[in-house]
Amino acid sequence: MTETTKTHVILLSCGSFNPITKGHIHMFEKAREHLHKTGRFIVIGGIISPVHDSYGKPGLVSSRHRLTMCQLAVQSSDWIRVDPWECYQDTWQTTCSVLEHHRDLMKRVTGCILSNVNTPSTTPVIGQPQNQTPPIYQNHNNVNHKPNAIKLWGKISESLGKICCVRPHIERFTFVDENANLGTAMRYEEIELRILLLCGSDLLESFCIPGLWKDSDMEVIVGDFGIVVVPRDGADTERIMNHSSILRKYKDNIIVVKDDMNHPMSIVSSTKSRLALQHGDSHVVDYLSQPVIDYILQSQLYINASG
């Protein structure tokens, strides 16, 4: 498959990130590596979306701190971004709502119809420029004019910056109304773009807990978007999926990353990181990046059991 015929993917990870760990970043990297190895996908970007403060999880520190720690954790990445939209809402948002927000946002920014897993788009071009400026990507024989992942994510990031925070300054997160005028619409030719939910096996297992998730939300998350699962702690994803009728129904929409269960990052968690901080355990350097540790110490976070 050529680069233009492969499915371009944006990985979206929702969660507390309380705090964000090396394991979270490892999950993005392993997922991208696995998807590229299939030969069917090109991962053009990753989005970290921390949960709203009203989520109510014990010990959850302010989103102001969590957003900043996330930004510090990805400051050296050229493809993973932090998005504050979820934190900036009036109340907690479901994972389904967050996925739909980013899908609709990408539609507006790229001018593309984002295909879902069940009904992939066969329409290469949707958005038409508002002036006579040539389309960003055209079908020329010159390879330099053909789209590639770096160009596409760069253009998307540039436009997203007009309406939401993609790579905000450390201490300041600006947010402009979604109805802001984007100017000239962008046009991407022969690009199939999907947003996939990136998660660990713990989230996948939570789908099997009766009453925890609405069936309608699960249908959208797994059926319409699809998920990429990076197992940890030796989780048996096959067994987990067989425990849910919806997961069984959309099994083909679930991509399981074959990670090394012995990899040190497979056992890293935010809970272990908080405990290490509370007990002054030097192993915290194995769990968190140094900029995040420095910020935590400076802000006096997670020093006691209450967070």
CSV table of C-alpha atoms in Angstrom, one decimal:
chain,number,residue,atom,x,y,z
A,1,MET,CA,0.0,0.0,0.0
A,2,THR,CA,1.2,3.5,-0.8
A,3,GLU,CA,1.2,6.2,1.9
A,4,THR,CA,-1.9,7.9,0.4
A,5,THR,CA,-3.9,4.6,0.4
A,6,LYS,CA,-3.1,3.7,4.0
A,7,THR,CA,-5.5,4.8,6.7
A,8,HIS,CA,-4.2,7.8,8.6
A,9,VAL,CA,-4.8,7.5,12.3
A,10,ILE,CA,-5.0,9.9,15.2
A,11,LEU,CA,-4.7,8.1,18.5
A,12,LEU,CA,-6.8,9.6,21.3
A,13,SER,CA,-6.2,8.7,24.9
A,14,CYS,CA,-8.6,9.8,27.7
A,15,GLY,CA,-7.9,9.4,31.4
A,16,SER,CA,-7.0,10.9,34.7
A,17,PHE,CA,-3.3,11.2,34.0
A,18,ASN,CA,-2.9,11.7,37.7
A,19,PRO,CA,0.0,12.0,37.1
A,20,ILE,CA,1.0,11.1,33.5
A,21,THR,CA,3.7,8.4,33.5
A,22,LYS,CA,6.3,7.1,31.2
A,23,GLY,CA,3.9,4.2,30.8
A,24,HIS,CA,1.4,6.5,29.1
A,25,ILE,CA,3.9,7.7,26.6
A,26,HIS,CA,5.2,4.1,26.1
A,27,MET,CA,1.6,3.2,25.2
A,28,PHE,CA,1.5,5.8,22.5
A,29,GLU,CA,4.8,4.7,21.1
A,30,LYS,CA,4.0,1.0,21.1
A,31,ALA,CA,0.6,1.6,19.5
A,32,ARG,CA,2.1,3.6,16.7
A,33,GLU,CA,4.9,1.1,16.1
A,34,HIS,CA,2.4,-1.8,15.9
A,35,LEU,CA,0.0,0.0,13.6
A,36,HIS,CA,2.8,0.9,11.2
A,37,LYS,CA,4.0,-2.7,11.2
A,38,THR,CA,0.6,-3.8,9.9
A,39,GLY,CA,1.3,-1.9,6.7
A,40,ARG,CA,-2.3,-0.6,6.8
A,41,PHE,CA,-2.0,2.5,9.0
A,42,ILE,CA,0.0,5.6,9.3
A,43,VAL,CA,-0.3,7.3,12.7
A,44,ILE,CA,-0.1,11.0,12.1
A,45,GLY,CA,-0.7,12.2,15.7
A,46,GLY,CA,-1.6,11.5,19.2
A,47,ILE,CA,-3.9,13.4,21.6
A,48,ILE,CA,-3.9,13.3,25.4
A,49,SER,CA,-7.2,14.4,26.9
A,50,PRO,CA,-7.2,14.6,30.7
A,51,VAL,CA,-10.5,14.1,32.5
A,52,HIS,CA,-12.5,16.9,34.0
A,53,ASP,CA,-12.1,17.8,37.7
A,54,SER,CA,-15.7,16.8,38.4
A,55,TYR,CA,-14.9,13.2,37.6
A,56,GLY,CA,-14.8,12.7,41.3
A,57,LYS,CA,-11.9,10.2,41.5
A,58,PRO,CA,-10.3,10.3,45.0
A,59,GLY,CA,-6.9,12.1,45.0
A,60,LEU,CA,-7.5,13.7,41.6
A,61,VAL,CA,-5.4,16.9,41.5
A,62,SER,CA,-6.6,20.0,39.7
A,63,SER,CA,-6.7,19.8,35.9
A,64,ARG,CA,-4.4,22.9,35.9
A,65,HIS,CA,-1.7,20.7,37.4
A,66,ARG,CA,-2.5,17.6,35.3
A,67,LEU,CA,-2.6,19.6,32.0
A,68,THR,CA,0.8,21.1,32.8
A,69,MET,CA,2.3,17.7,33.8
A,70,CYS,CA,1.0,16.2,30.5
A,71,GLN,CA,2.5,19.1,28.6
A,72,LEU,CA,5.9,18.6,30.3
A,73,ALA,CA,5.8,14.9,29.5
A,74,VAL,CA,5.3,15.4,25.8
A,75,GLN,CA,7.4,18.5,25.3
A,76,SER,CA,10.0,16.6,23.3
A,77,SER,CA,7.5,14.7,21.2
A,78,ASP,CA,6.8,15.9,17.6
A,79,TRP,CA,3.5,13.9,17.3
A,80,ILE,CA,1.8,13.7,20.7
A,81,ARG,CA,-0.3,16.7,21.8
A,82,VAL,CA,-2.2,17.7,24.9
A,83,ASP,CA,-5.8,18.9,24.5
A,84,PRO,CA,-7.6,20.8,27.3
A,85,TRP,CA,-11.1,20.7,25.8
A,86,GLU,CA,-12.4,18.0,28.2
A,87,CYS,CA,-11.0,19.9,31.2
A,88,TYR,CA,-12.5,23.2,30.1
A,89,GLN,CA,-16.1,21.9,29.9
A,90,ASP,CA,-18.7,22.8,32.6
A,91,THR,CA,-18.8,19.2,33.8
A,92,TRP,CA,-17.4,15.7,33.2
A,93,GLN,CA,-17.7,14.4,29.7
A,94,THR,CA,-18.1,10.8,28.6
A,95,THR,CA,-15.4,9.1,26.6
A,96,CYS,CA,-17.9,8.9,23.8
A,97,SER,CA,-18.5,12.7,23.9
A,98,VAL,CA,-14.8,13.4,23.8
A,99,LEU,CA,-14.3,11.1,20.7
A,100,GLU,CA,-17.2,12.8,18.9
A,101,HIS,CA,-15.9,16.2,19.8
A,102,HIS,CA,-12.5,15.5,18.2
A,103,ARG,CA,-14.1,13.8,15.2
A,104,ASP,CA,-16.3,16.9,14.5
A,105,LEU,CA,-13.3,19.2,15.2
A,106,MET,CA,-11.2,17.3,12.6
A,107,LYS,CA,-14.0,17.5,10.1
A,108,ARG,CA,-14.0,21.2,10.4
A,109,VAL,CA,-10.2,21.6,10.4
A,110,THR,CA,-9.4,19.2,7.6
A,111,GLY,CA,-12.5,19.5,5.5
A,112,CYS,CA,-12.5,15.7,5.4
A,113,ILE,CA,-15.2,13.2,6.2
A,114,LEU,CA,-13.6,11.0,8.9
A,115,SER,CA,-14.4,7.4,8.2
A,116,ASN,CA,-15.3,5.1,11.0
A,117,VAL,CA,-14.4,1.5,11.2
A,118,ASN,CA,-17.7,0.1,9.9
A,119,THR,CA,-18.2,2.4,7.0
A,120,PRO,CA,-14.8,3.6,5.7
A,121,SER,CA,-15.1,6.7,3.5
A,122,THR,CA,-14.4,6.2,-0.2
A,123,THR,CA,-14.8,10.0,-0.9
A,124,PRO,CA,-11.2,11.4,-1.2
A,125,VAL,CA,-12.1,15.1,-1.0
A,126,ILE,CA,-14.7,16.9,1.0
A,127,GLY,CA,-13.7,20.4,1.9
A,128,GLN,CA,-13.4,23.0,-0.9
A,129,PRO,CA,-11.2,26.0,-0.5
A,130,GLN,CA,-13.0,29.3,-0.1
A,131,ASN,CA,-10.7,31.1,-2.5
A,132,GLN,CA,-8.6,30.2,-5.6
A,133,THR,CA,-5.7,28.9,-3.6
A,134,PRO,CA,-4.7,25.5,-4.9
A,135,PRO,CA,-5.5,22.5,-2.7
A,136,ILE,CA,-2.8,21.7,-0.2
A,137,TYR,CA,-2.4,18.2,-1.6
A,138,GLN,CA,-2.8,17.4,-5.3
A,139,ASN,CA,-2.3,14.3,-7.4
A,140,HIS,CA,0.9,15.4,-9.2
A,141,ASN,CA,3.5,13.0,-10.3
A,142,ASN,CA,6.1,15.0,-8.4
A,143,VAL,CA,6.5,13.0,-5.1
A,144,ASN,CA,7.3,16.2,-3.2
A,145,HIS,CA,3.7,17.3,-3.6
A,146,LYS,CA,2.2,14.1,-2.3
A,147,PRO,CA,0.8,14.1,1.3
A,148,ASN,CA,2.8,12.5,4.0
A,149,ALA,CA,2.1,12.0,7.7
A,150,ILE,CA,4.4,14.8,8.8
A,151,LYS,CA,2.8,17.4,6.4
A,152,LEU,CA,-0.7,16.3,7.3
A,153,TRP,CA,-0.3,16.4,11.1
A,154,GLY,CA,1.7,19.7,10.8
A,155,LYS,CA,-1.2,21.3,8.8
A,156,ILE,CA,-3.8,19.9,11.2
A,157,SER,CA,-1.8,21.1,14.3
A,158,GLU,CA,-1.5,24.5,12.7
A,159,SER,CA,-5.2,24.9,12.1
A,160,LEU,CA,-6.2,23.3,15.5
A,161,GLY,CA,-4.2,26.0,17.1
A,162,LYS,CA,-6.8,28.5,15.9
A,163,ILE,CA,-9.6,26.9,17.8
A,164,CYS,CA,-8.1,24.8,20.6
A,165,CYS,CA,-5.0,24.3,22.5
A,166,VAL,CA,-2.8,21.7,20.8
A,167,ARG,CA,0.6,22.6,22.2
A,168,PRO,CA,-0.1,25.3,24.8
A,169,HIS,CA,2.5,27.2,26.8
A,170,ILE,CA,3.3,25.5,30.1
A,171,GLU,CA,1.6,27.9,32.4
A,172,ARG,CA,-1.2,29.1,30.1
A,173,PHE,CA,-3.9,27.2,28.2
A,174,THR,CA,-5.8,29.4,25.7
A,175,PHE,CA,-9.1,28.3,24.4
A,176,VAL,CA,-11.1,29.9,21.6
A,177,ASP,CA,-14.7,29.2,20.8
A,178,GLU,CA,-15.2,26.3,18.4
A,179,ASN,CA,-17.2,28.7,16.2
A,180,ALA,CA,-14.2,30.9,15.5
A,181,ASN,CA,-13.6,31.6,11.9
A,182,LEU,CA,-11.0,29.3,10.5
A,183,GLY,CA,-10.5,31.2,7.3
A,184,THR,CA,-9.7,29.1,4.2
A,185,ALA,CA,-10.8,25.5,4.5
A,186,MET,CA,-8.1,22.9,4.0
A,187,ARG,CA,-8.5,20.2,1.5
A,188,TYR,CA,-6.8,16.8,1.7
A,189,GLU,CA,-7.0,14.5,-1.2
A,190,GLU,CA,-7.1,10.7,-1.1
A,191,ILE,CA,-6.7,10.6,2.7
A,192,GLU,CA,-8.7,8.3,4.9
A,193,LEU,CA,-8.5,9.6,8.4
A,194,ARG,CA,-9.7,7.9,11.6
A,195,ILE,CA,-9.6,8.7,15.3
A,196,LEU,CA,-9.0,5.6,17.4
A,197,LEU,CA,-9.3,5.4,21.1
A,198,LEU,CA,-6.0,4.3,22.7
A,199,CYS,CA,-6.3,2.5,26.0
A,200,GLY,CA,-4.9,-0.1,28.3
A,201,SER,CA,-6.4,-3.4,29.0
A,202,ASP,CA,-7.8,-2.1,32.3
A,203,LEU,CA,-10.2,0.2,30.4
A,204,LEU,CA,-11.1,-2.7,28.1
A,205,GLU,CA,-11.9,-4.8,31.1
A,206,SER,CA,-14.1,-2.0,32.5
A,207,PHE,CA,-16.4,-2.5,29.5
A,208,CYS,CA,-17.4,-5.8,31.0
A,209,ILE,CA,-18.6,-4.3,34.4
A,210,PRO,CA,-22.4,-4.3,34.3
A,211,GLY,CA,-23.9,-0.8,34.4
A,212,LEU,CA,-20.5,1.1,34.2
A,213,TRP,CA,-20.8,2.0,30.6
A,214,LYS,CA,-24.0,2.7,28.5
A,215,ASP,CA,-24.4,0.2,25.8
A,216,SER,CA,-25.1,3.0,23.4
A,217,ASP,CA,-21.8,4.6,24.2
A,218,MET,CA,-19.9,1.3,23.8
A,219,GLU,CA,-21.6,0.8,20.4
A,220,VAL,CA,-20.2,4.2,19.3
A,221,ILE,CA,-16.7,3.8,20.9
A,222,VAL,CA,-16.0,0.3,19.6
A,223,GLY,CA,-18.4,0.1,16.7
A,224,ASP,CA,-18.0,3.5,15.1
A,225,PHE,CA,-14.5,4.6,16.2
A,226,GLY,CA,-12.6,1.5,17.1
A,227,ILE,CA,-9.9,1.0,19.8
A,228,VAL,CA,-6.3,0.2,20.1
A,229,VAL,CA,-5.4,-1.7,23.3
A,230,VAL,CA,-1.9,-2.0,24.8
A,231,PRO,CA,-2.2,-4.8,27.4
A,232,ARG,CA,-0.3,-4.6,30.7
A,233,ASP,CA,0.4,-6.8,33.7
A,234,GLY,CA,-0.2,-9.9,31.5
A,235,ALA,CA,-3.9,-9.2,30.9
A,236,ASP,CA,-5.7,-11.7,28.8
A,237,THR,CA,-7.4,-9.5,26.2
A,238,GLU,CA,-9.1,-12.4,24.5
A,239,ARG,CA,-10.8,-13.5,27.7
A,240,ILE,CA,-11.8,-9.9,28.4
A,241,MET,CA,-13.4,-9.5,25.0
A,242,ASN,CA,-15.3,-12.7,25.3
A,243,HIS,CA,-17.0,-11.4,28.4
A,244,SER,CA,-18.8,-8.6,26.6
A,245,SER,CA,-21.4,-9.1,23.9
A,246,ILE,CA,-20.6,-5.7,22.4
A,247,LEU,CA,-16.8,-6.4,22.4
A,248,ARG,CA,-17.5,-9.7,20.7
A,249,LYS,CA,-19.7,-8.1,18.2
A,250,TYR,CA,-17.0,-5.6,17.2
A,251,LYS,CA,-14.0,-7.7,17.8
A,252,ASP,CA,-12.6,-6.8,14.4
A,253,ASN,CA,-12.6,-3.1,15.5
A,254,ILE,CA,-10.3,-3.9,18.4
A,255,ILE,CA,-6.6,-3.8,17.7
A,256,VAL,CA,-4.5,-5.5,20.4
A,257,VAL,CA,-0.9,-4.4,20.5
A,258,LYS,CA,1.5,-7.3,21.1
A,259,ASP,CA,3.8,-5.6,23.7
A,260,ASP,CA,6.5,-7.3,25.7
A,261,MET,CA,4.9,-8.2,29.0
A,262,ASN,CA,8.4,-8.1,30.6
A,263,HIS,CA,9.0,-4.6,29.5
A,264,PRO,CA,9.4,-2.4,32.6
A,265,MET,CA,6.9,0.1,31.3
A,266,SER,CA,4.1,-2.6,31.2
A,267,ILE,CA,3.8,-2.4,35.0
A,268,VAL,CA,4.1,1.4,35.4
A,269,SER,CA,0.9,3.1,36.7
A,270,SER,CA,-0.2,6.4,38.1
A,271,THR,CA,-1.1,4.6,41.4
A,272,LYS,CA,2.4,3.2,41.8
A,273,SER,CA,3.8,6.6,41.0
A,274,ARG,CA,1.7,8.4,43.7
A,275,LEU,CA,2.7,5.7,46.2
A,276,ALA,CA,6.4,6.1,45.3
A,277,LEU,CA,6.1,9.9,45.8
A,278,GLN,CA,4.3,9.5,49.1
A,279,HIS,CA,7.0,7.2,50.5
A,280,GLY,CA,10.0,8.9,49.0
A,281,ASP,CA,10.7,5.9,46.9
A,282,SER,CA,13.6,6.5,44.5
A,283,HIS,CA,12.0,4.2,41.9
A,284,VAL,CA,9.7,7.2,41.0
A,285,VAL,CA,12.4,8.1,38.4
A,286,ASP,CA,11.5,4.9,36.6
A,287,TYR,CA,7.8,5.9,36.5
A,288,LEU,CA,7.9,9.6,35.7
A,289,SER,CA,9.9,11.8,33.5
A,290,GLN,CA,12.2,14.3,35.3
A,291,PRO,CA,10.3,17.4,34.3
A,292,VAL,CA,7.1,15.9,35.7
A,293,ILE,CA,8.9,15.0,38.9
A,294,ASP,CA,10.3,18.5,39.3
A,295,TYR,CA,6.9,20.0,38.8
A,296,ILE,CA,5.3,17.7,41.3
A,297,LEU,CA,7.9,18.5,43.9
A,298,GLN,CA,7.7,22.2,43.2
A,299,SER,CA,3.9,22.2,43.5
A,300,GLN,CA,3.9,19.8,46.5
A,301,LEU,CA,1.6,17.3,44.8
A,302,TYR,CA,0.8,13.8,46.0
A,303,ILE,CA,2.8,14.3,49.2
A,304,ASN,CA,0.1,12.8,51.3
A,305,ALA,CA,-2.4,10.0,50.8
A,306,SER,CA,-5.2,12.4,49.9
A,307,GLY,CA,-3.4,13.5,46.8
